[in-house]
Amino acid sequence: MKRAFITGITGQDGLYLAELLLSKGYKVFGLMRGQNNPKRELLERELPDVEILTGDLTDLSSLMRAMSVAKPDEFYNLGAISFVAYSWENAHLTSEVTGMGVLNALEAVRLHMAATGQQVRFYQASSSEMFGKVQTVPQDEDTLLWPRSPYGVAKVYGHYMTINYRESYGMHASSGVLFNHESPRRGPEFVTRKVSRAVARISLGLQDKITLGNLDAQRDWGFAGDYVEAMWLMLQQDEPDDYVISTGETQSIRVLLDHAFAAVGIHDWSSYVELDERFMRPAEVDLLVGNSAKAQAKLGWKPTVKFPELIAMMVEADLVEQKELAGIK
Ligand code: NAP
Ligand code: G4F
């Protein structure tokens, strides 16, 4: 039985990845932070077979303790402060967790391997946010990185540190440069889920309007369930490498609104949407669209869920959740 250790187990991707690995017969360990994490209940209910270990990416000794229990064949580093807007408000903390946390994770793996002789494969959750002010369209593995947020800068640090550990110590360390991926499990602070939840509530008469920032930004949005498969595939390769994971299609926030409102039969959303400066960012990533040809050729990976289907799935799930919460039959 293969063993896997996941940081960020309580996040969107952690849950999908744990499900995937359990379905493949893995023993799965997940790192959970805090003395009373509110997501523990959800994790224990949805994935009772995951063994929870406590620790924090900013605390190397806690990672080493977790390693000595998990003894994993595969280490997936998904833990991060992942909300770009928040990273300007807490730039130092974001650098500690999203940047230095990667160094701690790599060190925990390197020291564990040196002490036990065990081989551990490492996955780093890099991000298309690293492309920032994009220098080529579409973006691929060779595109110059030009991050536009403290989060993006921290991810660039983690990305290059992962490559450095591969080159310095011969570690099987791979980075997935994943473009935006969404699902009904997406945090409500991110724009797709903020919209799907608000649209569900508006159609049920529970909310009047949604307040947003920049409607012109364009993102390459895929389905999280497809993207965790790519993470696993990277660690099954003989050689470690870096891969862009994307759909190759880009949509603006306006198009997201078109699809989300259409899912509840509203075809002119203008009276339901308000703009608010508070949701504008000090520096924006205007356009992301990825070229995942390398992953498609070498990993045999390809996305299966199209954007309209993804947004309809999210609105549908939010309708069910909001009806339940409001006691609507
Ligand atoms: P998410 O839902 O925000 O989950 C983040 C996870 O990190 C949570 O489990 C969180 O735990 C954990 N975490 C936060 N601070 C931590 C700390 N100090 N120590 C240990 N764990 C900590 O993010 P996601 O969407 O699943 O994304 C997973 C990873 O992929 C992240 O690294 C993200 O930056 C990266 N990424 C995501 C996307 C995307 O579109 N989703 C695209 C590219 C890259 P709590 O529950 O305790 O807060
Ligand atoms: O949904 P978002 O907050 O995601 P963002 O900033 O693209 O970051 C996500 O994807 C990255 C990969 O590229 C990940 F690395 C990162 O961890 C995260 O998962 O915002 C998407 C776009 C932005 O251009 C933002 O300005 O939507 C725009 N937007 C407009 N109004 C809004 C809003 N975003 C949010 N969150 N809330 C708004 O009201």
Short mmCIF file of C-alpha atoms and ligand atoms in Angstrom, two decimals:
data_model
loop_
_atom_site.label_atom_id
_atom_site.label_comp_id
_atom_site.label_asym_id
_atom_site.label_seq_id
_atom_site.Cartn_x
_atom_site.Cartn_y
_atom_site.Cartn_z
CA MET A 1 0.00 0.00 0.00
CA LYS A 2 1.50 3.36 -1.05
CA ARG A 3 1.51 6.15 1.52
CA ALA A 4 0.83 9.82 0.77
CA PHE A 5 1.11 12.94 2.92
CA ILE A 6 -0.86 16.07 1.99
CA THR A 7 -0.45 19.57 3.41
CA GLY A 8 -3.52 21.73 2.79
CA ILE A 9 -5.79 18.68 3.28
CA THR A 10 -8.73 20.89 4.39
CA GLY A 11 -8.59 22.99 1.22
CA GLN A 12 -10.44 22.45 -2.06
CA ASP A 13 -7.59 20.53 -3.71
CA GLY A 14 -6.62 18.62 -0.56
CA LEU A 15 -10.10 17.08 -0.38
CA TYR A 16 -10.19 16.08 -4.07
CA LEU A 17 -6.63 14.74 -3.99
CA ALA A 18 -7.26 12.71 -0.84
CA GLU A 19 -10.39 11.20 -2.48
CA LEU A 20 -8.39 10.31 -5.58
CA LEU A 21 -5.54 8.71 -3.63
CA LEU A 22 -7.90 6.75 -1.38
CA SER A 23 -9.68 5.45 -4.50
CA LYS A 24 -6.29 4.23 -5.74
CA GLY A 25 -5.68 2.32 -2.51
CA TYR A 26 -3.27 4.74 -0.83
CA LYS A 27 -2.96 5.24 2.91
CA VAL A 28 -3.46 9.02 3.20
CA PHE A 29 -2.18 11.35 5.92
CA GLY A 30 -3.18 15.02 6.07
CA LEU A 31 -1.61 17.93 7.91
CA MET A 32 -4.07 20.09 9.84
CA ARG A 33 -3.13 23.29 11.62
CA GLY A 34 -4.53 24.97 14.72
CA GLN A 35 -5.73 23.60 18.03
CA ASN A 36 -9.39 23.68 17.02
CA ASN A 37 -9.60 23.77 13.24
CA PRO A 38 -13.25 24.32 12.16
CA LYS A 39 -12.68 22.16 9.06
CA ARG A 40 -11.79 19.04 11.10
CA GLU A 41 -15.45 18.00 11.32
CA LEU A 42 -15.94 18.28 7.56
CA LEU A 43 -12.79 16.28 6.87
CA GLU A 44 -13.68 13.57 9.37
CA ARG A 45 -17.21 13.33 7.95
CA GLU A 46 -16.29 13.33 4.23
CA LEU A 47 -13.02 11.40 4.38
CA PRO A 48 -12.95 9.28 7.54
CA ASP A 49 -10.09 7.16 6.17
CA VAL A 50 -7.65 10.08 6.15
CA GLU A 51 -5.34 10.08 9.16
CA ILE A 52 -5.00 13.62 10.47
CA LEU A 53 -1.64 14.84 11.79
CA THR A 54 -1.27 18.25 13.37
CA GLY A 55 1.32 20.79 12.32
CA ASP A 56 1.99 24.01 10.50
CA LEU A 57 4.05 24.86 7.42
CA THR A 58 5.84 27.59 9.37
CA ASP A 59 7.04 25.05 11.97
CA LEU A 60 9.70 22.71 10.56
CA SER A 61 9.78 20.51 13.65
CA SER A 62 6.03 19.83 13.34
CA LEU A 63 6.54 18.77 9.71
CA MET A 64 9.37 16.46 10.70
CA ARG A 65 7.25 14.85 13.40
CA ALA A 66 4.46 14.34 10.89
CA MET A 67 6.93 12.79 8.42
CA SER A 68 8.15 10.31 11.00
CA VAL A 69 4.56 9.08 11.47
CA ALA A 70 3.39 9.22 7.85
CA LYS A 71 6.59 7.81 6.27
CA PRO A 72 5.13 8.78 2.90
CA ASP A 73 6.16 7.64 -0.57
CA GLU A 74 4.60 10.85 -1.93
CA PHE A 75 4.43 14.33 -0.34
CA TYR A 76 1.95 16.82 -1.82
CA ASN A 77 2.56 20.38 -0.65
CA LEU A 78 -0.81 22.08 -1.17
CA GLY A 79 -0.88 24.16 2.02
CA ALA A 80 -0.71 27.93 1.50
CA ILE A 81 -2.33 31.25 2.13
CA SER A 82 -3.94 31.09 -1.30
CA PHE A 83 -6.19 34.17 -1.53
CA VAL A 84 -4.39 36.75 -3.67
CA ALA A 85 -6.32 39.79 -2.36
CA TYR A 86 -5.49 38.89 1.25
CA SER A 87 -1.80 38.66 0.41
CA TRP A 88 -1.47 42.46 0.16
CA GLU A 89 -3.01 42.86 3.62
CA ASN A 90 -0.73 40.21 5.13
CA ALA A 91 2.32 40.19 2.87
CA HIS A 92 4.73 39.05 5.56
CA LEU A 93 2.57 36.16 6.75
CA THR A 94 1.90 35.13 3.14
CA SER A 95 5.66 35.07 2.49
CA GLU A 96 6.17 32.92 5.60
CA VAL A 97 3.47 30.36 4.77
CA THR A 98 3.25 30.33 0.97
CA GLY A 99 6.97 30.98 0.38
CA MET A 100 9.11 29.84 3.33
CA GLY A 101 6.62 27.05 4.05
CA VAL A 102 7.80 25.37 0.84
CA LEU A 103 11.40 25.45 2.07
CA ASN A 104 10.27 23.88 5.35
CA ALA A 105 8.39 21.16 3.47
CA LEU A 106 11.39 20.43 1.24
CA GLU A 107 13.71 20.35 4.25
CA ALA A 108 11.40 18.00 6.14
CA VAL A 109 11.46 15.62 3.18
CA ARG A 110 15.24 15.91 2.63
CA LEU A 111 16.06 15.34 6.31
CA HIS A 112 13.61 12.43 6.54
CA MET A 113 15.18 10.77 3.48
CA ALA A 114 18.69 11.27 4.88
CA ALA A 115 17.73 9.79 8.26
CA THR A 116 15.74 6.79 6.99
CA GLY A 117 17.05 6.08 3.49
CA GLN A 118 13.42 6.17 2.29
CA GLN A 119 12.68 7.72 -1.13
CA VAL A 120 9.96 10.39 -1.08
CA ARG A 121 8.55 12.10 -4.17
CA PHE A 122 7.55 15.76 -3.74
CA TYR A 123 4.84 17.84 -5.43
CA GLN A 124 4.75 21.64 -5.15
CA ALA A 125 1.52 23.54 -5.85
CA SER A 126 2.87 26.33 -8.06
CA SER A 127 0.50 28.80 -9.66
CA SER A 128 -0.31 30.66 -12.88
CA GLU A 129 -0.39 33.76 -10.63
CA MET A 130 3.43 33.61 -11.03
CA PHE A 131 3.01 34.75 -14.68
CA GLY A 132 1.39 38.00 -13.46
CA LYS A 133 2.10 40.63 -16.10
CA VAL A 134 2.15 38.00 -18.79
CA GLN A 135 5.06 38.08 -21.22
CA THR A 136 3.62 35.58 -23.71
CA VAL A 137 0.12 34.43 -24.63
CA PRO A 138 -0.60 31.60 -23.94
CA GLN A 139 1.70 30.92 -20.99
CA ASP A 140 3.77 27.73 -20.83
CA GLU A 141 6.69 26.25 -18.85
CA ASP A 142 9.17 28.65 -20.53
CA THR A 143 7.24 31.89 -20.00
CA LEU A 144 9.10 34.49 -17.92
CA LEU A 145 7.65 34.84 -14.41
CA TRP A 146 6.52 38.41 -13.49
CA PRO A 147 4.41 38.12 -10.32
CA ARG A 148 2.02 40.96 -9.46
CA SER A 149 1.06 40.17 -5.84
CA PRO A 150 2.83 39.17 -2.61
CA TYR A 151 1.17 35.76 -3.11
CA GLY A 152 2.65 35.49 -6.60
CA VAL A 153 6.11 36.48 -5.35
CA ALA A 154 5.92 33.87 -2.58
CA LYS A 155 4.87 31.20 -5.10
CA VAL A 156 7.84 32.09 -7.34
CA TYR A 157 10.14 31.57 -4.34
CA GLY A 158 8.61 28.15 -3.64
CA HIS A 159 8.74 27.22 -7.33
CA TYR A 160 12.44 27.97 -7.70
CA MET A 161 13.27 26.41 -4.32
CA THR A 162 11.61 23.17 -5.52
CA ILE A 163 13.72 23.25 -8.71
CA ASN A 164 16.80 24.00 -6.59
CA TYR A 165 16.22 20.97 -4.33
CA ARG A 166 15.79 18.81 -7.43
CA GLU A 167 19.06 20.09 -8.89
CA SER A 168 21.04 20.23 -5.61
CA TYR A 169 19.98 16.98 -3.96
CA GLY A 170 18.61 14.93 -6.86
CA MET A 171 15.18 14.93 -5.23
CA HIS A 172 12.17 13.73 -7.22
CA ALA A 173 10.55 17.16 -6.83
CA SER A 174 8.01 18.43 -9.38
CA SER A 175 6.01 21.64 -9.66
CA GLY A 176 2.58 21.86 -11.17
CA VAL A 177 1.94 25.35 -12.51
CA LEU A 178 -1.81 25.15 -12.18
CA PHE A 179 -4.18 27.70 -13.65
CA ASN A 180 -7.36 28.59 -11.75
CA HIS A 181 -9.46 25.56 -10.91
CA GLU A 182 -12.84 25.59 -9.24
CA SER A 183 -15.58 23.36 -7.89
CA PRO A 184 -18.49 23.38 -5.44
CA ARG A 185 -15.76 23.02 -2.76
CA ARG A 186 -14.09 26.32 -3.75
CA GLY A 187 -13.74 28.81 -0.89
CA PRO A 188 -16.45 31.53 -1.00
CA GLU A 189 -13.82 34.30 -1.13
CA PHE A 190 -12.85 33.37 -4.72
CA VAL A 191 -14.79 35.00 -7.51
CA THR A 192 -16.40 31.90 -9.09
CA ARG A 193 -17.86 30.66 -5.80
CA LYS A 194 -18.75 34.17 -4.66
CA VAL A 195 -20.79 34.50 -7.87
CA SER A 196 -22.32 30.99 -7.84
CA ARG A 197 -23.44 31.37 -4.23
CA ALA A 198 -24.86 34.87 -4.77
CA VAL A 199 -26.71 33.81 -7.93
CA ALA A 200 -28.26 30.88 -6.07
CA ARG A 201 -29.33 33.18 -3.24
CA ILE A 202 -30.70 35.86 -5.63
CA SER A 203 -32.79 33.26 -7.49
CA LEU A 204 -34.21 32.03 -4.15
CA GLY A 205 -35.04 35.59 -3.05
CA LEU A 206 -32.47 35.49 -0.22
CA GLN A 207 -30.22 38.28 -1.56
CA ASP A 208 -30.71 41.33 -3.83
CA LYS A 209 -27.29 42.04 -5.34
CA ILE A 210 -23.68 40.96 -5.65
CA THR A 211 -20.80 43.41 -5.23
CA LEU A 212 -17.65 42.78 -7.27
CA GLY A 213 -14.39 44.40 -8.39
CA ASN A 214 -12.73 44.15 -11.81
CA LEU A 215 -15.09 42.50 -14.31
CA ASP A 216 -12.59 42.60 -17.18
CA ALA A 217 -9.90 40.27 -15.82
CA GLN A 218 -9.66 37.01 -17.75
CA ARG A 219 -8.89 33.62 -16.27
CA ASP A 220 -8.33 30.09 -17.59
CA TRP A 221 -10.75 28.19 -15.35
CA GLY A 222 -10.85 24.39 -15.06
CA PHE A 223 -12.37 21.79 -12.73
CA ALA A 224 -10.39 20.96 -9.56
CA GLY A 225 -11.21 17.24 -9.84
CA ASP A 226 -9.33 17.12 -13.17
CA TYR A 227 -6.37 19.08 -11.81
CA VAL A 228 -5.58 16.82 -8.84
CA GLU A 229 -5.26 13.92 -11.30
CA ALA A 230 -2.42 15.87 -12.95
CA MET A 231 -0.66 16.26 -9.57
CA TRP A 232 -0.72 12.49 -9.08
CA LEU A 233 0.43 11.80 -12.63
CA MET A 234 3.48 14.07 -12.12
CA LEU A 235 4.67 11.92 -9.22
CA GLN A 236 4.24 8.69 -11.22
CA GLN A 237 6.82 9.76 -13.83
CA ASP A 238 10.36 8.33 -13.78
CA GLU A 239 11.82 11.86 -13.89
CA PRO A 240 10.65 14.92 -11.93
CA ASP A 241 9.71 17.99 -13.99
CA ASP A 242 7.49 21.09 -14.12
CA TYR A 243 4.17 21.16 -15.94
CA VAL A 244 1.58 23.78 -16.84
CA ILE A 245 -1.98 22.53 -16.18
CA SER A 246 -4.74 24.53 -17.86
CA THR A 247 -7.70 24.29 -20.24
CA GLY A 248 -6.30 26.65 -22.90
CA GLU A 249 -9.51 28.72 -22.84
CA THR A 250 -9.98 32.06 -21.10
CA GLN A 251 -13.10 33.92 -19.94
CA SER A 252 -13.72 37.29 -18.31
CA ILE A 253 -15.63 37.81 -15.07
CA ARG A 254 -18.45 39.21 -17.25
CA VAL A 255 -18.69 35.87 -19.09
CA LEU A 256 -18.65 34.08 -15.73
CA LEU A 257 -21.65 36.24 -14.75
CA ASP A 258 -23.40 35.42 -18.06
CA HIS A 259 -23.13 31.67 -17.40
CA ALA A 260 -23.95 31.77 -13.69
CA PHE A 261 -27.08 33.91 -14.08
CA ALA A 262 -28.18 31.93 -17.17
CA ALA A 263 -28.12 28.79 -14.99
CA VAL A 264 -31.08 30.24 -13.03
CA GLY A 265 -32.81 31.70 -16.12
CA ILE A 266 -31.61 35.33 -15.78
CA HIS A 267 -30.24 36.69 -19.07
CA ASP A 268 -29.61 40.34 -18.14
CA TRP A 269 -27.67 40.53 -14.87
CA SER A 270 -26.87 44.25 -14.96
CA SER A 271 -29.39 45.21 -12.25
CA TYR A 272 -28.03 42.55 -9.87
CA VAL A 273 -24.33 43.50 -10.01
CA GLU A 274 -22.65 46.45 -8.32
CA LEU A 275 -19.02 47.50 -8.50
CA ASP A 276 -17.03 48.34 -5.40
CA GLU A 277 -13.49 49.75 -5.27
CA ARG A 278 -12.82 47.57 -2.22
CA PHE A 279 -12.60 44.52 -4.46
CA MET A 280 -10.10 46.10 -6.89
CA ARG A 281 -6.47 45.01 -6.45
CA PRO A 282 -3.38 47.23 -6.19
CA ALA A 283 -1.97 45.38 -9.21
CA GLU A 284 -4.07 43.10 -11.39
CA VAL A 285 -3.27 40.02 -13.44
CA ASP A 286 -5.26 40.95 -16.53
CA LEU A 287 -5.10 37.82 -18.66
CA LEU A 288 -4.27 34.20 -17.95
CA VAL A 289 -4.47 31.45 -20.54
CA GLY A 290 -2.29 28.38 -20.36
CA ASN A 291 -0.74 26.00 -22.85
CA SER A 292 -0.74 22.52 -21.28
CA ALA A 293 0.65 20.72 -24.37
CA LYS A 294 3.60 19.31 -22.39
CA ALA A 295 1.34 17.76 -19.73
CA GLN A 296 -0.99 16.41 -22.41
CA ALA A 297 1.91 14.79 -24.30
CA LYS A 298 4.00 13.49 -21.39
CA LEU A 299 1.41 12.80 -18.68
CA GLY A 300 -1.48 11.93 -20.97
CA TRP A 301 -3.53 14.45 -18.98
CA LYS A 302 -6.41 16.49 -20.36
CA PRO A 303 -9.24 18.53 -18.86
CA THR A 304 -12.71 16.95 -19.04
CA VAL A 305 -15.03 19.72 -17.81
CA LYS A 306 -15.84 22.76 -19.94
CA PHE A 307 -16.38 26.19 -18.39
CA PRO A 308 -20.20 26.45 -18.85
CA GLU A 309 -20.63 22.97 -17.31
CA LEU A 310 -18.33 23.89 -14.40
CA ILE A 311 -20.26 27.05 -13.55
CA ALA A 312 -23.63 25.30 -13.90
CA MET A 313 -22.35 22.56 -11.51
CA MET A 314 -21.35 25.21 -8.95
CA VAL A 315 -24.65 27.11 -9.14
CA GLU A 316 -26.57 23.83 -8.84
CA ALA A 317 -24.61 22.81 -5.73
CA ASP A 318 -25.14 26.26 -4.16
CA LEU A 319 -28.89 26.08 -4.86
CA VAL A 320 -29.05 22.79 -2.94
CA GLU A 321 -26.95 24.18 -0.07
CA GLN A 322 -28.84 27.49 0.19
CA LYS A 323 -32.26 25.79 0.11
CA GLU A 324 -31.14 23.48 2.89
CA LEU A 325 -29.79 26.38 4.98
CA ALA A 326 -32.95 28.43 4.48
CA GLY A 327 -35.26 25.46 5.04
CA ILE A 328 -36.76 25.80 1.52
CA LYS A 329 -38.32 22.59 0.11
P1 NAP B 1 -7.32 26.48 -0.29
O1 NAP B 1 -8.67 25.88 -0.50
O2 NAP B 1 -7.20 27.91 0.07
O3 NAP B 1 -6.55 25.59 0.79
C1 NAP B 1 -5.37 26.03 1.39
C2 NAP B 1 -4.95 25.03 2.43
O4 NAP B 1 -3.73 25.48 3.06
C3 NAP B 1 -5.97 24.84 3.57
O5 NAP B 1 -6.04 23.47 3.88
C4 NAP B 1 -5.34 25.61 4.71
O6 NAP B 1 -5.68 25.11 5.99
C5 NAP B 1 -3.86 25.31 4.46
N1 NAP B 1 -2.97 26.22 5.18
C6 NAP B 1 -3.06 27.58 5.30
N2 NAP B 1 -2.08 28.04 6.10
C7 NAP B 1 -1.37 26.96 6.52
C8 NAP B 1 -0.27 26.80 7.39
N3 NAP B 1 0.31 27.84 8.00
N4 NAP B 1 0.21 25.54 7.62
C9 NAP B 1 -0.40 24.47 7.03
N5 NAP B 1 -1.45 24.56 6.19
C10 NAP B 1 -1.94 25.80 5.94
O7 NAP B 1 -6.43 26.29 -1.62
P2 NAP B 1 -6.66 25.31 -2.87
O8 NAP B 1 -7.50 26.02 -3.87
O9 NAP B 1 -7.04 23.98 -2.40
O10 NAP B 1 -5.19 25.28 -3.48
C11 NAP B 1 -4.24 24.32 -3.06
C12 NAP B 1 -2.83 24.84 -3.38
O11 NAP B 1 -2.72 25.09 -4.78
C13 NAP B 1 -2.47 26.16 -2.69
O12 NAP B 1 -1.08 26.11 -2.43
C14 NAP B 1 -2.76 27.21 -3.75
O13 NAP B 1 -1.96 28.35 -3.55
C15 NAP B 1 -2.36 26.43 -5.01
N6 NAP B 1 -3.03 26.83 -6.24
C16 NAP B 1 -4.39 26.87 -6.29
C17 NAP B 1 -5.02 27.18 -7.49
C18 NAP B 1 -6.53 27.20 -7.59
O14 NAP B 1 -7.03 27.76 -8.56
N7 NAP B 1 -7.25 26.61 -6.66
C19 NAP B 1 -4.25 27.45 -8.64
C20 NAP B 1 -2.86 27.37 -8.54
C21 NAP B 1 -2.26 27.04 -7.36
P3 NAP B 1 -6.88 25.75 6.89
O15 NAP B 1 -8.12 25.01 6.48
O16 NAP B 1 -6.45 25.45 8.27
O17 NAP B 1 -6.93 27.21 6.59
O1 G4F B 2 -11.09 34.17 -7.83
P1 G4F B 2 -9.93 35.04 -7.58
O2 G4F B 2 -9.80 35.61 -6.22
O3 G4F B 2 -8.66 34.19 -8.01
P2 G4F B 2 -7.16 34.60 -8.43
O4 G4F B 2 -6.76 35.91 -7.89
O5 G4F B 2 -7.03 34.42 -9.91
O6 G4F B 2 -6.30 33.48 -7.66
C1 G4F B 2 -6.68 32.12 -7.70
O7 G4F B 2 -6.06 31.49 -8.80
C2 G4F B 2 -4.61 31.46 -8.74
C3 G4F B 2 -4.13 30.78 -10.02
O8 G4F B 2 -4.01 31.74 -11.05
C4 G4F B 2 -4.21 30.70 -7.50
F1 G4F B 2 -2.86 30.58 -7.44
C5 G4F B 2 -4.75 31.41 -6.26
O9 G4F B 2 -4.39 30.66 -5.10
C6 G4F B 2 -6.26 31.49 -6.36
O10 G4F B 2 -6.78 30.18 -6.28
O11 G4F B 2 -9.94 36.26 -8.61
C7 G4F B 2 -10.05 36.06 -10.01
C8 G4F B 2 -10.27 37.40 -10.71
C9 G4F B 2 -9.26 38.49 -10.31
O12 G4F B 2 -8.83 39.15 -11.47
C10 G4F B 2 -10.06 39.45 -9.44
O13 G4F B 2 -9.61 40.81 -9.49
O14 G4F B 2 -11.55 37.90 -10.32
C11 G4F B 2 -11.42 39.30 -10.08
N1 G4F B 2 -12.52 39.74 -9.19
C12 G4F B 2 -13.43 40.68 -9.50
N2 G4F B 2 -14.26 40.88 -8.45
C13 G4F B 2 -12.75 39.30 -7.95
C14 G4F B 2 -13.85 40.02 -7.48
N3 G4F B 2 -12.14 38.36 -7.20
C15 G4F B 2 -12.63 38.12 -5.95
N4 G4F B 2 -12.05 37.17 -5.19
N5 G4F B 2 -13.70 38.82 -5.43
C16 G4F B 2 -14.35 39.78 -6.16
O15 G4F B 2 -15.30 40.40 -5.68
#
